[in-house]
C-alpha positions as CSV (number, residue, x, y, z in Angstrom):
1,I,-9.3,-10.7,-22.3
2,I,-5.4,-11.3,-23.2
3,V,-4.8,-12.0,-19.3
4,Q,-7.5,-14.5,-19.2
5,N,-6.2,-16.3,-22.3
6,F,-3.0,-16.8,-20.9
7,Q,-4.1,-17.6,-17.6
8,L,-6.2,-20.6,-19.6
9,N,-3.1,-21.4,-21.7
10,L,-1.1,-21.6,-18.7
11,Q,-3.5,-23.7,-16.9
12,Q,-3.9,-26.0,-19.9
13,K,-0.2,-26.4,-20.1
14,N,0.0,-27.4,-16.3
15,N,-2.6,-29.8,-16.6
16,S,-0.6,-31.6,-19.6
17,I,2.8,-31.2,-17.6
18,T,0.9,-33.1,-14.6
19,K,-0.5,-35.8,-17.0
20,L,3.1,-36.3,-18.3
21,I,4.5,-36.6,-14.9
22,D,1.7,-39.0,-13.8
23,V,3.1,-41.9,-15.8
24,P,6.4,-42.1,-14.8
25,T,5.6,-41.5,-11.3
26,T,3.2,-44.0,-11.2
27,L,5.5,-46.5,-13.0
28,F,8.3,-45.7,-10.5
29,T,5.9,-46.1,-7.5
30,M,4.8,-49.4,-8.8
31,M,8.0,-51.0,-9.4
32,G,9.5,-49.6,-6.0
33,T,6.3,-51.2,-4.4
34,S,6.8,-54.4,-6.4
35,S,10.3,-54.8,-5.3
36,S,9.3,-54.5,-1.8
37,I,6.5,-57.1,-2.2
38,G,9.3,-59.4,-3.8
39,A,11.8,-59.0,-1.0
40,L,9.0,-59.5,1.7
41,W,7.7,-62.6,-0.4
42,S,11.4,-64.1,0.1
43,E,11.8,-63.1,3.8
44,Y,8.4,-64.7,4.3
45,T,9.8,-68.2,2.6
46,V,12.9,-67.7,4.5
47,F,11.1,-67.2,7.7
48,L,8.9,-70.5,7.1
49,T,11.2,-72.8,5.4
50,G,15.1,-71.5,6.0
51,C,15.2,-71.1,2.0
52,G,14.2,-68.4,-0.5
53,P,11.0,-69.0,-2.7
54,S,11.5,-71.4,-5.4
55,S,9.1,-70.0,-7.9
56,L,11.1,-66.5,-7.7
57,P,14.2,-66.5,-10.0
58,D,17.4,-65.2,-8.2
59,S,18.0,-62.4,-10.4
60,I,14.7,-60.8,-9.9
61,E,14.8,-61.5,-6.0
62,R,18.4,-59.9,-6.2
63,G,16.7,-57.2,-8.3
64,C,13.9,-56.7,-5.4
65,Y,16.5,-56.6,-2.6
66,F,18.5,-53.9,-4.8
67,G,15.4,-51.9,-5.2
68,V,14.6,-52.0,-1.6
69,L,18.0,-51.0,-0.5
70,V,17.8,-48.0,-3.0
71,L,14.7,-46.8,-1.6
72,A,15.0,-47.3,1.9
73,G,18.8,-45.8,1.6
74,L,17.2,-42.7,0.0
75,S,14.6,-42.3,2.6
76,L,16.9,-42.6,5.3
77,I,19.6,-40.1,3.5
78,L,16.7,-37.7,3.0
79,R,16.0,-37.8,6.8
80,I,19.2,-37.2,7.8
81,V,19.8,-34.2,5.4
82,T,16.6,-32.5,6.2
83,F,16.8,-33.4,10.2
84,G,13.4,-35.4,9.9
85,D,11.6,-32.7,8.4
86,N,11.0,-34.4,5.0
87,D,10.3,-38.0,4.1
88,L,10.9,-39.3,0.6
89,S,7.3,-39.1,-0.5
90,T,6.8,-35.4,0.8
91,F,9.9,-34.4,-0.7
92,A,9.4,-36.2,-4.1
93,C,5.7,-34.6,-4.4
94,S,6.9,-31.3,-3.5
95,I,9.3,-31.4,-6.5
96,I,6.9,-32.9,-9.0
97,F,4.2,-30.5,-8.0
98,K,6.3,-27.6,-8.0
99,A,6.7,-27.8,-11.7
100,T,3.1,-27.8,-12.0
101,T,2.0,-25.6,-9.3
102,N,0.0,-22.4,-10.2
103,N,-2.1,-20.2,-8.0
104,H,-4.5,-22.3,-5.7
105,D,-7.5,-20.8,-6.4
106,S,-10.6,-22.1,-5.1
107,K,-13.0,-20.9,-7.5
108,N,-10.9,-22.6,-10.4
109,A,-12.8,-25.8,-11.2
110,D,-9.9,-28.1,-11.6
111,A,-8.6,-27.2,-8.2
112,E,-10.4,-30.2,-6.7
113,E,-9.2,-32.4,-9.3
114,K,-5.5,-31.3,-9.0
115,Y,-5.8,-31.6,-4.7
116,L,-7.0,-35.3,-5.6
117,N,-4.0,-35.8,-8.0
118,E,-1.5,-34.7,-5.3
119,E,-2.9,-36.8,-2.6
120,L,-3.2,-40.1,-4.7
121,T,0.4,-39.1,-6.0
122,L,1.4,-38.8,-2.0
123,L,-0.3,-41.9,-1.3
124,Q,1.6,-43.8,-3.9
125,W,5.0,-42.6,-2.6
126,R,4.2,-43.4,1.0
127,I,3.1,-46.9,0.2
128,M,6.4,-47.3,-1.6
129,E,8.3,-45.9,1.1
130,W,6.9,-47.6,4.0
131,S,6.7,-51.1,2.0
132,S,10.7,-50.6,1.6
133,L,11.2,-49.8,5.1
134,L,8.9,-52.7,6.1
135,A,11.0,-55.1,3.8
136,V,14.2,-54.0,5.6
137,L,12.7,-54.6,8.9
138,G,11.7,-58.3,7.6
139,A,15.2,-58.8,6.2
140,F,16.6,-58.3,10.0
141,V,13.7,-60.5,11.5
142,S,14.3,-63.1,8.8
143,L,18.2,-63.1,9.7
144,A,17.4,-62.9,13.2
145,V,15.1,-66.4,13.0
146,Q,17.9,-68.1,11.0
147,I,20.6,-67.2,13.4
148,F,18.3,-68.4,16.3
149,R,17.6,-71.7,14.7
150,G,21.3,-72.4,14.3
151,E,21.4,-72.4,10.5
152,Q,24.9,-72.4,8.7
153,L,24.7,-69.2,6.9
154,D,26.7,-68.9,3.8
155,G,28.1,-65.5,2.9
156,M,25.8,-62.7,3.0
157,S,22.9,-64.6,1.7
158,G,21.3,-65.4,4.9
159,I,20.3,-68.8,3.8
160,N,22.1,-72.2,3.9
161,V,22.6,-72.5,0.2
162,D,23.7,-76.2,0.6
163,M,20.5,-77.2,2.3
164,C,18.4,-75.3,-0.1
165,R,20.0,-76.8,-3.1
166,A,19.5,-80.2,-1.8
167,L,15.8,-79.3,-1.4
168,R,15.5,-78.1,-4.8
169,D,17.1,-81.2,-6.3
170,M,15.0,-83.2,-4.1
171,D,11.8,-81.4,-5.4
172,S,12.9,-81.6,-9.0
173,L,12.7,-85.4,-8.8
C-alpha cells in the first residue's frame, strides 16, 4: 500500500510538472513560429514589391529575423554537434520529457495521454524548427530575386531603401 501511494504521488507530481512545462514550451514554440511567419511575410513582400511590408513595423520585422536567426542557428549547431543524430525538436523534447518520464507502463491509464502530449509537443517544435529553416531559405531566394532584378541594395537590408522610402512617402500622400 505504501508503494502504491508513493507511485500515485509520484505520478501526480509528474503530471503537474508536465503541465507546468507545457505552458512555456507552447509559448516558446508559438513565438518561434510567429517569428518565422513574420520573416516569411517580409520575404514574400520583398519578392513581390522589392520592399518590406508597409504594415509591419521595422522593429517587429527585425525581431522576427532575429528569432529566425537564433532558431536556425540552434538547429544547425545541434546537428553539427550531434553529427546529424538530433534535430532541435527531438533534442528539446528529450530534455523536456526526461524530467517528467516515469516508467512507461502500458496498463497505466495516463500513458496514452502522456504519449499524446509528447507527440503534440514534438509536433510544435518541428513546426517551429522547419518554419525557421524555410524562412532562412526564403531570405536567400528573396535576396537572389533582388540581385536578379538589378536592385540597388543598401547595406545588409536586401532592399533598395531609397526606392522603398519614396514608395512609402507616395502612399502617405
